[in-house]
Short mmCIF file of C-alpha atoms in Angstrom, two decimals:
data_model
loop_
_atom_site.label_atom_id
_atom_site.label_comp_id
_atom_site.label_asym_id
_atom_site.label_seq_id
_atom_site.Cartn_x
_atom_site.Cartn_y
_atom_site.Cartn_z
CA MET A 107 3.95 -0.36 -56.43
CA SER A 108 1.89 2.54 -55.69
CA LEU A 109 2.79 5.99 -55.54
CA MET A 110 1.94 6.15 -51.95
CA SER A 111 3.73 3.34 -50.88
CA SER A 112 6.88 4.82 -52.64
CA LEU A 113 6.61 7.68 -50.91
CA LEU A 114 6.53 6.45 -47.53
CA PRO A 115 9.68 5.20 -45.52
CA PRO A 116 9.73 1.43 -44.82
CA LEU A 117 8.24 0.17 -41.77
CA ALA A 118 10.83 -0.84 -38.99
CA SER A 119 11.70 -4.38 -39.04
CA SER A 120 11.08 -6.17 -35.68
CA SER A 121 14.29 -6.78 -35.39
CA TYR A 122 15.02 -3.50 -35.33
CA ILE A 123 12.91 -2.91 -32.50
CA ASN A 124 13.92 -5.82 -30.36
CA THR A 125 17.77 -4.74 -30.81
CA ALA A 126 16.65 -1.13 -29.02
CA PRO A 127 18.57 -0.90 -25.83
CA LYS A 128 16.57 -1.09 -22.37
CA LEU A 129 17.43 0.20 -19.36
CA LYS A 130 18.16 -2.06 -16.43
CA THR A 131 15.77 -1.44 -13.61
CA THR A 132 16.83 -2.87 -10.24
CA HIS A 133 14.10 -3.51 -7.66
CA THR A 134 15.12 -3.17 -3.95
CA PRO A 135 11.76 -4.64 -2.18
CA ASN A 136 13.48 -5.35 0.81
CA LEU A 137 14.65 -2.13 1.60
CA VAL A 138 11.58 -0.45 0.86
CA LEU A 139 9.41 -2.65 2.94
CA GLY A 140 12.16 -1.99 5.89
CA GLN A 141 12.01 1.97 5.24
CA ARG A 142 8.39 1.62 5.33
CA VAL A 143 7.84 -1.19 8.39
CA LEU A 144 10.46 -0.02 10.71
CA PRO A 145 9.11 3.53 11.40
CA ASN A 146 5.30 1.75 12.25
CA LEU A 147 7.09 -0.43 14.36
CA LEU A 148 8.62 2.13 16.28
CA SER A 149 5.49 3.72 16.37
CA LEU A 150 3.47 0.84 17.75
CA ALA A 151 6.05 0.40 20.45
CA LEU A 152 6.26 3.76 21.79
CA ALA A 153 2.17 3.75 21.69
CA VAL A 154 2.27 0.36 23.75
CA THR A 155 4.69 2.00 26.12
CA LEU A 156 2.76 5.06 26.95
CA ALA A 157 -0.43 3.63 27.23
CA SER A 158 0.90 0.75 29.24
CA PRO A 159 0.40 1.41 33.28
CA LEU A 160 4.39 1.07 34.60
CA PRO A 161 4.50 -1.15 38.21
CA SER A 162 4.12 0.76 41.42
CA HIS A 163 7.80 -0.05 42.17
CA ALA A 164 9.42 1.53 39.03
CA ILE A 165 7.50 4.93 40.22
CA PRO A 166 9.31 6.53 42.94
CA SER A 167 6.38 8.44 45.57
CA LEU A 168 7.27 11.53 46.58
CA ASN A 169 6.10 10.74 50.04
CA SER A 170 7.58 7.48 50.67
CA GLN A 171 10.28 7.20 53.34
CA PRO A 172 13.52 5.43 53.62
CA PRO A 173 13.43 2.20 55.35
CA PRO A 174 14.53 3.20 59.13
CA ILE A 175 18.24 2.71 59.93
CA SER A 176 18.63 1.34 63.21
CA LEU A 177 20.98 3.44 65.45
CA THR A 178 21.06 1.34 68.67
CA THR A 179 24.35 1.20 70.22
CA PRO A 180 25.14 0.68 74.08
CA PHE A 181 25.35 4.33 74.20
CA SER A 182 22.02 5.20 73.16
CA GLN A 183 20.42 2.22 74.94
CA SER A 184 22.16 3.91 78.28
CA LYS A 185 20.14 6.87 77.73
CA ASN A 186 17.05 4.81 77.69
CA LEU A 187 16.87 3.38 81.29
CA GLU A 188 13.31 1.46 82.34
CA LEU A 189 12.26 2.25 86.08
CA GLY A 190 9.61 0.91 88.01
CA LEU A 191 8.55 -2.75 88.47
CA GLU A 192 8.46 -5.33 85.98
CA ASN A 193 5.83 -8.02 86.33
CA GLY A 194 5.61 -6.83 89.75
CA LYS A 195 9.42 -7.55 90.52
CA ILE A 196 12.66 -5.47 90.82
CA ARG A 197 14.13 -5.03 87.28
CA PRO A 198 17.31 -6.89 86.33
CA CYS A 199 20.69 -4.61 85.62
CA PRO A 200 21.15 -3.95 82.25
CA SER A 201 23.82 -5.28 80.48
CA ILE A 202 25.16 -2.13 78.86
CA ASN A 203 25.05 -0.87 82.84
CA PRO A 204 28.02 -1.97 84.75
CA GLY A 205 27.74 0.53 87.69
CA CYS A 206 24.61 -1.63 88.82
CA ILE A 207 23.32 -3.97 91.49
CA SER A 208 20.25 -5.96 91.47
CA THR A 209 18.55 -8.53 93.70
CA ASN A 210 16.78 -9.84 90.28
CA PRO A 211 18.57 -13.23 89.72
CA LYS A 212 18.76 -12.52 86.18
CA SER A 213 21.56 -9.81 86.80
CA SER A 214 25.28 -10.45 86.25
CA SER A 215 25.60 -8.26 89.56
CA PHE A 216 23.42 -10.07 91.51
CA SER A 217 22.83 -9.27 95.58
CA PHE A 218 20.82 -10.83 98.06
CA PRO A 219 17.67 -9.44 99.65
CA TRP A 220 17.30 -8.06 103.01
CA LEU A 221 15.51 -9.37 105.54
CA ILE A 222 13.61 -7.12 107.74
CA PRO A 223 13.31 -8.00 111.55
CA SER A 224 10.40 -8.77 112.90
CA ASN A 225 9.96 -5.87 115.38
CA SER A 226 10.29 -3.42 112.03
CA SER A 227 8.04 -4.67 109.65
CA ASP A 228 5.24 -2.03 110.27
CA ASP A 229 7.24 0.83 109.38
CA ALA A 230 9.95 -0.34 107.08
CA ILE A 231 9.32 2.02 104.25
CA GLN A 232 9.65 5.31 106.90
CA LYS A 233 12.66 3.71 108.49
CA LEU A 234 14.18 2.84 104.99
CA ARG A 235 13.61 6.63 104.04
CA GLU A 236 15.34 7.95 106.98
CA ALA A 237 18.17 5.83 106.36
CA ILE A 238 18.63 6.99 102.80
CA LEU A 239 18.46 10.31 103.74
CA LYS A 240 21.03 10.24 106.40
CA THR A 241 23.69 8.22 104.20
CA GLN A 242 23.02 10.16 100.58
CA LYS A 243 23.05 13.24 99.06
CA ASN A 244 20.87 15.48 97.44
CA VAL A 245 18.26 12.87 97.98
CA LYS A 246 15.06 13.18 95.82
CA PHE A 247 12.37 10.57 96.49
CA GLN A 248 8.94 9.62 94.56
CA PRO A 249 5.50 8.67 95.83
CA VAL A 250 5.51 5.60 97.44
CA GLU A 251 3.53 3.12 95.29
CA ASP A 252 1.12 0.42 96.96
CA THR A 253 1.20 -2.35 94.66
CA PRO A 254 -0.25 -6.04 94.69
CA ASP A 255 3.17 -7.11 95.22
CA GLY A 256 4.40 -4.71 98.06
CA GLN A 257 5.47 -1.04 98.35
CA TYR A 258 7.97 0.25 96.05
CA LEU A 259 10.10 3.05 96.64
CA GLN A 260 12.13 4.96 94.26
CA ALA A 261 15.14 7.58 95.10
CA GLU A 262 17.48 9.83 93.29
CA VAL A 263 20.87 10.32 94.92
CA ASP A 264 24.41 11.69 94.06
CA GLY A 265 26.36 8.74 92.13
CA GLY A 266 30.07 8.83 91.53
CA PHE A 267 29.03 10.11 87.50
CA GLY A 268 26.16 11.86 87.92
CA ARG A 269 23.20 10.71 89.57
CA ASP A 270 22.05 7.28 90.56
CA ILE A 271 18.58 5.62 91.44
CA LEU A 272 17.90 3.79 94.25
CA GLU A 273 14.74 1.30 94.07
CA PHE A 274 13.14 -0.81 96.84
CA LEU A 275 10.20 -3.03 96.58
CA VAL A 276 9.17 -3.98 100.31
CA LYS A 277 6.83 -6.87 100.58
CA GLY A 278 6.24 -8.57 103.82
CA ASP A 279 9.30 -9.44 105.51
CA VAL A 280 11.86 -9.25 102.41
CA VAL A 281 13.09 -6.16 100.61
CA ALA A 282 14.13 -6.47 97.06
CA TYR A 283 16.19 -3.26 95.39
CA ARG A 284 18.23 -1.82 92.75
CA CYS A 285 20.85 0.88 92.73
CA VAL A 286 21.46 1.94 88.88
CA ALA A 287 23.97 4.81 87.59
CA MET A 288 21.59 7.14 85.26
CA LYS A 289 24.66 7.92 83.12
CA VAL A 290 27.08 5.38 81.80
CA THR A 291 30.52 6.64 81.23
CA TYR A 292 32.68 5.24 78.17
CA VAL A 293 36.32 5.33 77.94
CA TYR A 294 37.86 6.86 74.54
CA PRO A 295 38.30 5.21 71.81
CA PHE A 296 36.85 2.05 73.54
CA THR A 297 33.36 0.83 73.60
CA THR A 298 33.18 -0.66 76.98
CA ALA A 299 31.01 0.82 79.83
CA PHE A 300 33.02 1.95 82.67
CA GLY A 301 31.13 1.55 86.11
CA ASP A 302 31.60 0.74 89.21
CA SER A 303 29.13 -2.28 90.84
CA LYS A 304 31.32 -2.17 93.88
CA GLY A 305 30.21 1.43 94.72
CA GLN A 306 26.80 0.35 94.70
CA GLU A 307 27.47 -2.30 97.16
CA ALA A 308 29.18 0.03 99.62
CA ARG A 309 26.09 2.32 99.48
CA LEU A 310 23.78 -0.35 99.94
CA LYS A 311 25.91 -1.39 102.91
CA GLN A 312 25.67 1.87 104.42
CA ILE A 313 22.01 1.97 104.31
CA ASN A 314 21.46 -1.42 105.59
CA ASP A 315 23.84 -0.42 108.75
CA GLN A 316 21.98 2.59 109.08
CA LEU A 317 18.72 0.55 109.45
CA GLY A 318 20.51 -1.91 112.02
#
């Protein structure tokens, strides 16, 4: 053995190297992958949501109006009384207005038309105006209308609960008419309208008797 080999320490054997303690490393590939992928997925979803147009019904318009609510009631209908001829004929009585009588056969309060004597057909409208003035109060006439279906006369007079409208259509020797109250009265708390068609019949009888 040489002097150099005696001075150097002996080399570590392979068994000594293999028996050295080793640190045990635990790998969590799934956890690491989740920590990296999840934020990316959230970012991608947010980007798609912001870039995609929303359906039109999902965004309320500032100018959009709510659908109209029907407020049609018997009381509101009674405020919109339709006057004048309908297809050349006297109108029927409104179903919500019991203070009415009409020669229109569609009316529940139906009355027969008048027949003009042959010697009075020439001035029937003038005599009708005079009879209304003599039997009714606070009469207000509208101008007489000459229509293809006859002469139409409208008058407004005092009624039992306000003002009433008298309508006449003179054609040949026949007089069709309608008498209707402009105001419909309802008895609280009921929604049934209160009217007097018998009073309208009495008024028409007064006019007819005055005509003779």
